[in-house]
Amino acid sequence: MNNEPMNPNENPSGTPPTKRCPRCGRELPADSVFCGECGANLSGAPETFTVPPQSAPAVDTTPLKTSDFLILHLLNMIPLVGLILMLMWSFSDNVNLNRKNFCRAYLIMYAISFVLSILFVILYVIILGALFSSGAVMSDTILDPFGMIFH
């Protein structure tokens, strides 16, 4: 045997002392404060977590008056200005919640109307193309459906 003094942190066998995690059972060095596997507190102090309270932003939920709805509809009738205002109010954070929801609903109606109008135009073109290509309809019939002009 050697005559060197023994390290107090080592077992007589020469391996460092260890302890087991009470949560996951992993073997850890004796001086560990937290488990490297599951994060459990090994110091013996109770684990307490405090989550700082988050203050919710103040949301204006006052109901819109009839005049507010009327103004929204009138502004929406102005080409392009109405669309820009609806987009701005729909996605802004500091807008009355009722106005925001109303503008979102209006934008959904815009989208539905746009898609339906495109579908109707495509359907109209297909029907007219089918009628003209089959020869069932003459061009003067479309221009003069009652036969009063071209005689």
Short mmCIF file of N, CA and C in Angstrom, two decimals:
data_model
loop_
_atom_site.label_atom_id
_atom_site.label_comp_id
_atom_site.label_asym_id
_atom_site.label_seq_id
_atom_site.Cartn_x
_atom_site.Cartn_y
_atom_site.Cartn_z
N MET A 1 0.84 -1.18 0.00
CA MET A 1 0.00 0.00 0.00
C MET A 1 0.87 1.23 0.00
N ASN A 2 0.32 2.32 -0.55
CA ASN A 2 1.08 3.55 -0.54
C ASN A 2 0.80 4.33 0.73
N ASN A 3 1.65 5.26 1.07
CA ASN A 3 1.54 6.01 2.31
C ASN A 3 0.87 7.37 2.11
N GLU A 4 0.22 7.60 0.97
CA GLU A 4 -0.44 8.89 0.73
C GLU A 4 -1.71 8.97 1.56
N PRO A 5 -2.07 10.20 2.02
CA PRO A 5 -3.32 10.33 2.78
C PRO A 5 -4.52 10.11 1.85
N MET A 6 -5.56 9.54 2.36
CA MET A 6 -6.74 9.21 1.56
C MET A 6 -7.64 10.44 1.42
N ASN A 7 -8.17 10.63 0.21
CA ASN A 7 -9.09 11.73 -0.08
C ASN A 7 -10.41 11.42 0.62
N PRO A 8 -10.98 12.35 1.38
CA PRO A 8 -12.22 12.04 2.09
C PRO A 8 -13.40 11.80 1.14
N ASN A 9 -13.31 12.26 -0.12
CA ASN A 9 -14.41 12.06 -1.06
C ASN A 9 -14.31 10.75 -1.81
N GLU A 10 -13.32 9.92 -1.52
CA GLU A 10 -13.16 8.66 -2.21
C GLU A 10 -13.41 7.51 -1.26
N ASN A 11 -13.97 6.45 -1.80
CA ASN A 11 -14.13 5.22 -1.03
C ASN A 11 -12.77 4.55 -0.92
N PRO A 12 -12.60 3.63 0.03
CA PRO A 12 -11.32 2.92 0.13
C PRO A 12 -10.99 2.16 -1.15
N SER A 13 -11.97 1.84 -1.96
CA SER A 13 -11.70 1.11 -3.20
C SER A 13 -11.15 2.03 -4.28
N GLY A 14 -11.19 3.36 -4.11
CA GLY A 14 -10.64 4.29 -5.07
C GLY A 14 -11.69 4.92 -5.99
N THR A 15 -12.93 4.51 -5.89
CA THR A 15 -13.98 5.11 -6.72
C THR A 15 -14.65 6.23 -5.94
N PRO A 16 -15.03 7.33 -6.62
CA PRO A 16 -15.70 8.42 -5.91
C PRO A 16 -17.08 7.98 -5.41
N PRO A 17 -17.52 8.53 -4.27
CA PRO A 17 -18.83 8.15 -3.74
C PRO A 17 -19.95 8.61 -4.67
N THR A 18 -21.00 7.85 -4.69
CA THR A 18 -22.15 8.16 -5.54
C THR A 18 -23.43 8.08 -4.72
N LYS A 19 -24.50 8.60 -5.32
CA LYS A 19 -25.84 8.46 -4.74
C LYS A 19 -26.82 8.29 -5.89
N ARG A 20 -27.99 7.78 -5.56
CA ARG A 20 -29.01 7.52 -6.58
C ARG A 20 -30.08 8.61 -6.54
N CYS A 21 -30.58 8.94 -7.72
CA CYS A 21 -31.67 9.91 -7.83
C CYS A 21 -32.95 9.25 -7.33
N PRO A 22 -33.69 9.93 -6.42
CA PRO A 22 -34.92 9.32 -5.91
C PRO A 22 -36.03 9.26 -6.96
N ARG A 23 -35.94 10.07 -7.98
CA ARG A 23 -37.00 10.10 -8.98
C ARG A 23 -36.77 9.08 -10.09
N CYS A 24 -35.58 9.08 -10.71
CA CYS A 24 -35.34 8.21 -11.87
C CYS A 24 -34.39 7.05 -11.57
N GLY A 25 -33.68 7.08 -10.43
CA GLY A 25 -32.80 5.99 -10.05
C GLY A 25 -31.42 6.02 -10.67
N ARG A 26 -31.07 7.07 -11.38
CA ARG A 26 -29.75 7.16 -12.01
C ARG A 26 -28.67 7.35 -10.94
N GLU A 27 -27.52 6.74 -11.15
CA GLU A 27 -26.40 6.88 -10.23
C GLU A 27 -25.64 8.16 -10.57
N LEU A 28 -25.45 9.00 -9.54
CA LEU A 28 -24.84 10.32 -9.72
C LEU A 28 -23.70 10.52 -8.73
N PRO A 29 -22.77 11.45 -8.99
CA PRO A 29 -21.74 11.76 -8.00
C PRO A 29 -22.39 12.27 -6.71
N ALA A 30 -21.73 12.02 -5.59
CA ALA A 30 -22.30 12.35 -4.29
C ALA A 30 -22.50 13.84 -4.10
N ASP A 31 -21.73 14.68 -4.77
CA ASP A 31 -21.86 16.13 -4.59
C ASP A 31 -22.87 16.76 -5.56
N SER A 32 -23.63 15.96 -6.30
CA SER A 32 -24.62 16.49 -7.24
C SER A 32 -25.77 17.13 -6.49
N VAL A 33 -26.21 18.27 -6.99
CA VAL A 33 -27.35 18.97 -6.41
C VAL A 33 -28.62 18.65 -7.19
N PHE A 34 -28.47 18.46 -8.52
CA PHE A 34 -29.60 18.13 -9.37
C PHE A 34 -29.26 16.91 -10.20
N CYS A 35 -30.27 16.13 -10.52
CA CYS A 35 -30.07 14.95 -11.37
C CYS A 35 -29.86 15.41 -12.80
N GLY A 36 -28.82 14.86 -13.44
CA GLY A 36 -28.54 15.21 -14.82
C GLY A 36 -29.50 14.57 -15.80
N GLU A 37 -30.29 13.60 -15.37
CA GLU A 37 -31.23 12.90 -16.25
C GLU A 37 -32.61 13.53 -16.20
N CYS A 38 -33.17 13.63 -14.99
CA CYS A 38 -34.55 14.12 -14.88
C CYS A 38 -34.65 15.51 -14.27
N GLY A 39 -33.56 16.04 -13.73
CA GLY A 39 -33.59 17.40 -13.18
C GLY A 39 -34.09 17.47 -11.75
N ALA A 40 -34.24 16.33 -11.07
CA ALA A 40 -34.75 16.33 -9.70
C ALA A 40 -33.78 17.03 -8.77
N ASN A 41 -34.30 17.70 -7.75
CA ASN A 41 -33.50 18.37 -6.74
C ASN A 41 -32.98 17.32 -5.77
N LEU A 42 -31.65 17.20 -5.64
CA LEU A 42 -31.04 16.19 -4.77
C LEU A 42 -30.53 16.77 -3.47
N SER A 43 -30.71 18.07 -3.25
CA SER A 43 -30.15 18.70 -2.05
C SER A 43 -31.01 18.48 -0.83
N GLY A 44 -32.18 17.92 -0.98
CA GLY A 44 -33.05 17.68 0.16
C GLY A 44 -34.05 18.81 0.37
N ALA A 45 -33.83 19.96 -0.25
CA ALA A 45 -34.78 21.06 -0.13
C ALA A 45 -36.00 20.74 -0.98
N PRO A 46 -37.17 21.13 -0.53
CA PRO A 46 -38.36 20.84 -1.32
C PRO A 46 -38.33 21.60 -2.65
N GLU A 47 -38.83 20.94 -3.67
CA GLU A 47 -38.87 21.57 -5.00
C GLU A 47 -40.10 22.43 -5.09
N THR A 48 -39.89 23.70 -5.22
CA THR A 48 -41.01 24.61 -5.40
C THR A 48 -40.74 25.45 -6.62
N PHE A 49 -41.74 25.59 -7.42
CA PHE A 49 -41.63 26.39 -8.63
C PHE A 49 -42.64 27.50 -8.54
N THR A 50 -42.18 28.69 -8.75
CA THR A 50 -43.10 29.82 -8.77
C THR A 50 -43.10 30.40 -10.17
N VAL A 51 -44.27 30.49 -10.70
CA VAL A 51 -44.44 31.06 -12.03
C VAL A 51 -44.88 32.50 -11.83
N PRO A 52 -44.12 33.43 -12.38
CA PRO A 52 -44.52 34.83 -12.19
C PRO A 52 -45.87 35.09 -12.87
N PRO A 53 -46.73 35.79 -12.20
CA PRO A 53 -48.03 36.07 -12.81
C PRO A 53 -47.86 36.97 -14.03
N GLN A 54 -48.55 36.61 -15.08
CA GLN A 54 -48.49 37.41 -16.29
C GLN A 54 -49.74 38.27 -16.34
N SER A 55 -49.53 39.53 -16.48
CA SER A 55 -50.68 40.41 -16.57
C SER A 55 -51.24 40.36 -17.98
N ALA A 56 -52.50 40.08 -18.06
CA ALA A 56 -53.15 40.01 -19.37
C ALA A 56 -53.31 41.43 -19.89
N PRO A 57 -53.10 41.61 -21.18
CA PRO A 57 -53.28 42.96 -21.73
C PRO A 57 -54.74 43.37 -21.62
N ALA A 58 -54.92 44.63 -21.35
CA ALA A 58 -56.27 45.15 -21.23
C ALA A 58 -56.94 45.13 -22.60
N VAL A 59 -58.03 44.41 -22.70
CA VAL A 59 -58.76 44.29 -23.96
C VAL A 59 -60.06 45.06 -23.83
N ASP A 60 -60.30 45.92 -24.76
CA ASP A 60 -61.53 46.71 -24.77
C ASP A 60 -62.65 45.84 -25.32
N THR A 61 -63.60 45.51 -24.47
CA THR A 61 -64.72 44.67 -24.89
C THR A 61 -66.05 45.40 -24.80
N THR A 62 -66.01 46.72 -24.78
CA THR A 62 -67.27 47.46 -24.73
C THR A 62 -68.05 47.20 -26.01
N PRO A 63 -69.35 47.00 -25.89
CA PRO A 63 -70.15 46.72 -27.09
C PRO A 63 -70.14 47.91 -28.04
N LEU A 64 -70.18 47.60 -29.33
CA LEU A 64 -70.26 48.65 -30.34
C LEU A 64 -71.70 49.14 -30.43
N LYS A 65 -71.84 50.43 -30.63
CA LYS A 65 -73.17 51.01 -30.77
C LYS A 65 -73.65 50.83 -32.21
N THR A 66 -74.90 51.04 -32.44
CA THR A 66 -75.46 50.93 -33.78
C THR A 66 -74.78 51.90 -34.72
N SER A 67 -74.46 53.09 -34.23
CA SER A 67 -73.78 54.06 -35.09
C SER A 67 -72.39 53.56 -35.49
N ASP A 68 -71.72 52.83 -34.60
CA ASP A 68 -70.40 52.27 -34.94
C ASP A 68 -70.52 51.26 -36.08
N PHE A 69 -71.54 50.39 -36.00
CA PHE A 69 -71.75 49.42 -37.08
C PHE A 69 -72.10 50.12 -38.39
N LEU A 70 -72.91 51.17 -38.30
CA LEU A 70 -73.27 51.92 -39.50
C LEU A 70 -72.03 52.56 -40.13
N ILE A 71 -71.17 53.12 -39.31
CA ILE A 71 -69.94 53.74 -39.82
C ILE A 71 -69.03 52.67 -40.44
N LEU A 72 -68.94 51.50 -39.81
CA LEU A 72 -68.13 50.41 -40.39
C LEU A 72 -68.66 50.02 -41.76
N HIS A 73 -69.97 49.91 -41.90
CA HIS A 73 -70.54 49.55 -43.20
C HIS A 73 -70.30 50.64 -44.23
N LEU A 74 -70.46 51.89 -43.84
CA LEU A 74 -70.24 52.99 -44.78
C LEU A 74 -68.78 53.06 -45.21
N LEU A 75 -67.85 52.89 -44.28
CA LEU A 75 -66.43 52.89 -44.63
C LEU A 75 -66.08 51.71 -45.54
N ASN A 76 -66.78 50.62 -45.34
CA ASN A 76 -66.51 49.44 -46.15
C ASN A 76 -66.98 49.60 -47.59
N MET A 77 -67.87 50.55 -47.83
CA MET A 77 -68.36 50.80 -49.19
C MET A 77 -67.35 51.57 -50.04
N ILE A 78 -66.38 52.21 -49.41
CA ILE A 78 -65.37 52.96 -50.15
C ILE A 78 -64.37 51.95 -50.72
N PRO A 79 -64.20 51.93 -52.03
CA PRO A 79 -63.29 50.94 -52.62
C PRO A 79 -61.88 51.07 -52.07
N LEU A 80 -61.27 49.99 -51.79
CA LEU A 80 -59.90 49.82 -51.32
C LEU A 80 -59.69 50.38 -49.91
N VAL A 81 -60.29 51.51 -49.56
CA VAL A 81 -60.15 52.07 -48.22
C VAL A 81 -60.81 51.14 -47.21
N GLY A 82 -62.00 50.65 -47.55
CA GLY A 82 -62.70 49.74 -46.66
C GLY A 82 -61.91 48.47 -46.41
N LEU A 83 -61.32 47.92 -47.47
CA LEU A 83 -60.54 46.71 -47.33
C LEU A 83 -59.30 46.94 -46.45
N ILE A 84 -58.63 48.06 -46.65
CA ILE A 84 -57.44 48.38 -45.84
C ILE A 84 -57.82 48.55 -44.37
N LEU A 85 -58.92 49.26 -44.11
CA LEU A 85 -59.36 49.45 -42.73
C LEU A 85 -59.76 48.12 -42.09
N MET A 86 -60.45 47.27 -42.85
CA MET A 86 -60.84 45.97 -42.30
C MET A 86 -59.61 45.13 -41.96
N LEU A 87 -58.62 45.15 -42.82
CA LEU A 87 -57.38 44.41 -42.54
C LEU A 87 -56.67 44.98 -41.32
N MET A 88 -56.61 46.28 -41.24
CA MET A 88 -55.92 46.94 -40.13
C MET A 88 -56.62 46.62 -38.80
N TRP A 89 -57.94 46.74 -38.76
CA TRP A 89 -58.67 46.49 -37.52
C TRP A 89 -58.72 45.00 -37.17
N SER A 90 -58.67 44.14 -38.17
CA SER A 90 -58.74 42.70 -37.90
C SER A 90 -57.49 42.17 -37.23
N PHE A 91 -56.34 42.72 -37.57
CA PHE A 91 -55.07 42.15 -37.10
C PHE A 91 -54.32 43.05 -36.14
N SER A 92 -54.94 44.12 -35.67
CA SER A 92 -54.31 45.02 -34.71
C SER A 92 -54.58 44.52 -33.29
N ASP A 93 -53.67 44.81 -32.37
CA ASP A 93 -53.83 44.35 -31.00
C ASP A 93 -54.58 45.33 -30.11
N ASN A 94 -54.58 46.58 -30.46
CA ASN A 94 -55.19 47.58 -29.58
C ASN A 94 -56.52 48.09 -30.13
N VAL A 95 -57.35 47.17 -30.61
CA VAL A 95 -58.65 47.52 -31.18
C VAL A 95 -59.72 46.85 -30.33
N ASN A 96 -60.86 47.47 -30.25
CA ASN A 96 -62.00 46.88 -29.55
C ASN A 96 -62.24 45.48 -30.07
N LEU A 97 -62.42 44.52 -29.17
CA LEU A 97 -62.56 43.12 -29.54
C LEU A 97 -63.78 42.90 -30.43
N ASN A 98 -64.86 43.61 -30.19
CA ASN A 98 -66.06 43.46 -31.01
C ASN A 98 -65.82 43.99 -32.43
N ARG A 99 -65.11 45.11 -32.54
CA ARG A 99 -64.78 45.65 -33.86
C ARG A 99 -63.85 44.69 -34.60
N LYS A 100 -62.89 44.11 -33.87
CA LYS A 100 -61.95 43.17 -34.47
C LYS A 100 -62.68 41.95 -35.02
N ASN A 101 -63.59 41.38 -34.24
CA ASN A 101 -64.34 40.21 -34.69
C ASN A 101 -65.27 40.54 -35.85
N PHE A 102 -65.89 41.72 -35.81
CA PHE A 102 -66.76 42.14 -36.91
C PHE A 102 -65.95 42.28 -38.20
N CYS A 103 -64.77 42.88 -38.11
CA CYS A 103 -63.93 43.05 -39.31
C CYS A 103 -63.41 41.72 -39.83
N ARG A 104 -63.11 40.80 -38.94
CA ARG A 104 -62.70 39.47 -39.39
C ARG A 104 -63.84 38.76 -40.12
N ALA A 105 -65.04 38.89 -39.58
CA ALA A 105 -66.20 38.28 -40.26
C ALA A 105 -66.41 38.92 -41.63
N TYR A 106 -66.22 40.22 -41.72
CA TYR A 106 -66.37 40.91 -42.99
C TYR A 106 -65.32 40.43 -44.00
N LEU A 107 -64.09 40.22 -43.53
CA LEU A 107 -63.04 39.72 -44.42
C LEU A 107 -63.35 38.30 -44.90
N ILE A 108 -63.92 37.48 -44.02
CA ILE A 108 -64.32 36.14 -44.44
C ILE A 108 -65.40 36.23 -45.51
N MET A 109 -66.34 37.15 -45.34
CA MET A 109 -67.39 37.33 -46.36
C MET A 109 -66.78 37.84 -47.67
N TYR A 110 -65.79 38.73 -47.59
CA TYR A 110 -65.07 39.17 -48.80
C TYR A 110 -64.48 37.97 -49.53
N ALA A 111 -63.80 37.11 -48.80
CA ALA A 111 -63.15 35.95 -49.41
C ALA A 111 -64.17 35.00 -50.04
N ILE A 112 -65.26 34.74 -49.33
CA ILE A 112 -66.30 33.86 -49.88
C ILE A 112 -66.90 34.47 -51.13
N SER A 113 -67.19 35.76 -51.11
CA SER A 113 -67.76 36.43 -52.28
C SER A 113 -66.80 36.39 -53.47
N PHE A 114 -65.54 36.60 -53.20
CA PHE A 114 -64.53 36.58 -54.27
C PHE A 114 -64.46 35.20 -54.92
N VAL A 115 -64.40 34.16 -54.10
CA VAL A 115 -64.31 32.80 -54.65
C VAL A 115 -65.58 32.44 -55.41
N LEU A 116 -66.75 32.79 -54.89
CA LEU A 116 -68.00 32.49 -55.58
C LEU A 116 -68.11 33.24 -56.90
N SER A 117 -67.69 34.49 -56.93
CA SER A 117 -67.77 35.24 -58.19
C SER A 117 -66.83 34.66 -59.24
N ILE A 118 -65.66 34.21 -58.84
CA ILE A 118 -64.75 33.55 -59.80
C ILE A 118 -65.37 32.26 -60.32
N LEU A 119 -65.98 31.48 -59.42
CA LEU A 119 -66.63 30.24 -59.86
C LEU A 119 -67.77 30.51 -60.82
N PHE A 120 -68.58 31.55 -60.58
CA PHE A 120 -69.68 31.87 -61.48
C PHE A 120 -69.18 32.34 -62.85
N VAL A 121 -68.12 33.10 -62.87
CA VAL A 121 -67.55 33.54 -64.15
C VAL A 121 -67.04 32.33 -64.94
N ILE A 122 -66.35 31.43 -64.26
CA ILE A 122 -65.85 30.23 -64.93
C ILE A 122 -67.01 29.39 -65.45
N LEU A 123 -68.05 29.23 -64.65
CA LEU A 123 -69.23 28.47 -65.07
C LEU A 123 -69.90 29.13 -66.27
N TYR A 124 -70.02 30.44 -66.26
CA TYR A 124 -70.63 31.19 -67.36
C TYR A 124 -69.83 31.00 -68.64
N VAL A 125 -68.51 31.09 -68.55
CA VAL A 125 -67.66 30.91 -69.73
C VAL A 125 -67.78 29.48 -70.26
N ILE A 126 -67.83 28.50 -69.39
CA ILE A 126 -67.95 27.10 -69.82
C ILE A 126 -69.29 26.88 -70.52
N ILE A 127 -70.36 27.40 -69.96
CA ILE A 127 -71.69 27.22 -70.58
C ILE A 127 -71.74 27.91 -71.93
N LEU A 128 -71.26 29.14 -72.02
CA LEU A 128 -71.27 29.84 -73.31
C LEU A 128 -70.38 29.13 -74.32
N GLY A 129 -69.22 28.65 -73.88
CA GLY A 129 -68.33 27.92 -74.78
C GLY A 129 -68.97 26.66 -75.29
N ALA A 130 -69.70 25.96 -74.46
CA ALA A 130 -70.37 24.73 -74.87
C ALA A 130 -71.50 25.02 -75.84
N LEU A 131 -72.24 26.10 -75.60
CA LEU A 131 -73.35 26.45 -76.49
C LEU A 131 -72.85 26.87 -77.87
N PHE A 132 -71.79 27.67 -77.91
CA PHE A 132 -71.28 28.14 -79.19
C PHE A 132 -70.55 27.03 -79.95
N SER A 133 -69.87 26.17 -79.26
CA SER A 133 -69.12 25.12 -79.95
C SER A 133 -70.04 24.03 -80.50
N SER A 134 -71.20 23.85 -79.90
CA SER A 134 -72.13 22.82 -80.40
C SER A 134 -72.95 23.33 -81.57
N GLY A 135 -72.97 24.59 -81.79
CA GLY A 135 -73.74 25.16 -82.89
C GLY A 135 -75.21 25.31 -82.57
N ALA A 136 -75.58 25.06 -81.35
CA ALA A 136 -76.98 25.16 -80.97
C ALA A 136 -77.45 26.60 -80.88
N VAL A 137 -76.55 27.50 -80.65
CA VAL A 137 -76.92 28.90 -80.49
C VAL A 137 -76.15 29.72 -81.51
N MET A 138 -76.85 30.53 -82.23
CA MET A 138 -76.21 31.43 -83.18
C MET A 138 -75.85 32.72 -82.45
N SER A 139 -74.85 33.39 -82.96
CA SER A 139 -74.40 34.60 -82.30
C SER A 139 -75.46 35.69 -82.32
N ASP A 140 -76.30 35.74 -83.35
CA ASP A 140 -77.34 36.78 -83.37
C ASP A 140 -78.46 36.46 -82.39
N THR A 141 -78.60 35.21 -81.98
CA THR A 141 -79.60 34.87 -80.98
C THR A 141 -79.21 35.46 -79.62
N ILE A 142 -77.92 35.45 -79.33
CA ILE A 142 -77.47 36.04 -78.07
C ILE A 142 -77.63 37.55 -78.13
N LEU A 143 -77.30 38.15 -79.27
CA LEU A 143 -77.39 39.60 -79.39
C LEU A 143 -78.83 40.07 -79.51
N ASP A 144 -79.69 39.28 -80.12
CA ASP A 144 -81.07 39.66 -80.35
C ASP A 144 -81.99 38.50 -79.96
N PRO A 145 -82.22 38.30 -78.66
CA PRO A 145 -82.95 37.13 -78.23
C PRO A 145 -84.42 37.11 -78.67
N PHE A 146 -85.03 38.26 -78.98
CA PHE A 146 -86.45 38.28 -79.35
C PHE A 146 -86.64 38.42 -80.87
N GLY A 147 -85.55 38.49 -81.61
CA GLY A 147 -85.64 38.57 -83.07
C GLY A 147 -86.21 39.88 -83.60
N MET A 148 -85.98 40.94 -82.91
CA MET A 148 -86.56 42.22 -83.32
C MET A 148 -85.57 43.10 -84.08
N ILE A 149 -84.28 42.89 -83.93
CA ILE A 149 -83.30 43.77 -84.53
C ILE A 149 -82.86 43.27 -85.88
N PHE A 150 -82.46 42.02 -86.00
CA PHE A 150 -81.88 41.48 -87.23
C PHE A 150 -82.95 40.83 -88.09
N HIS A 151 -83.71 41.60 -88.86
CA HIS A 151 -84.68 41.07 -89.83
C HIS A 151 -84.53 41.72 -91.13
#
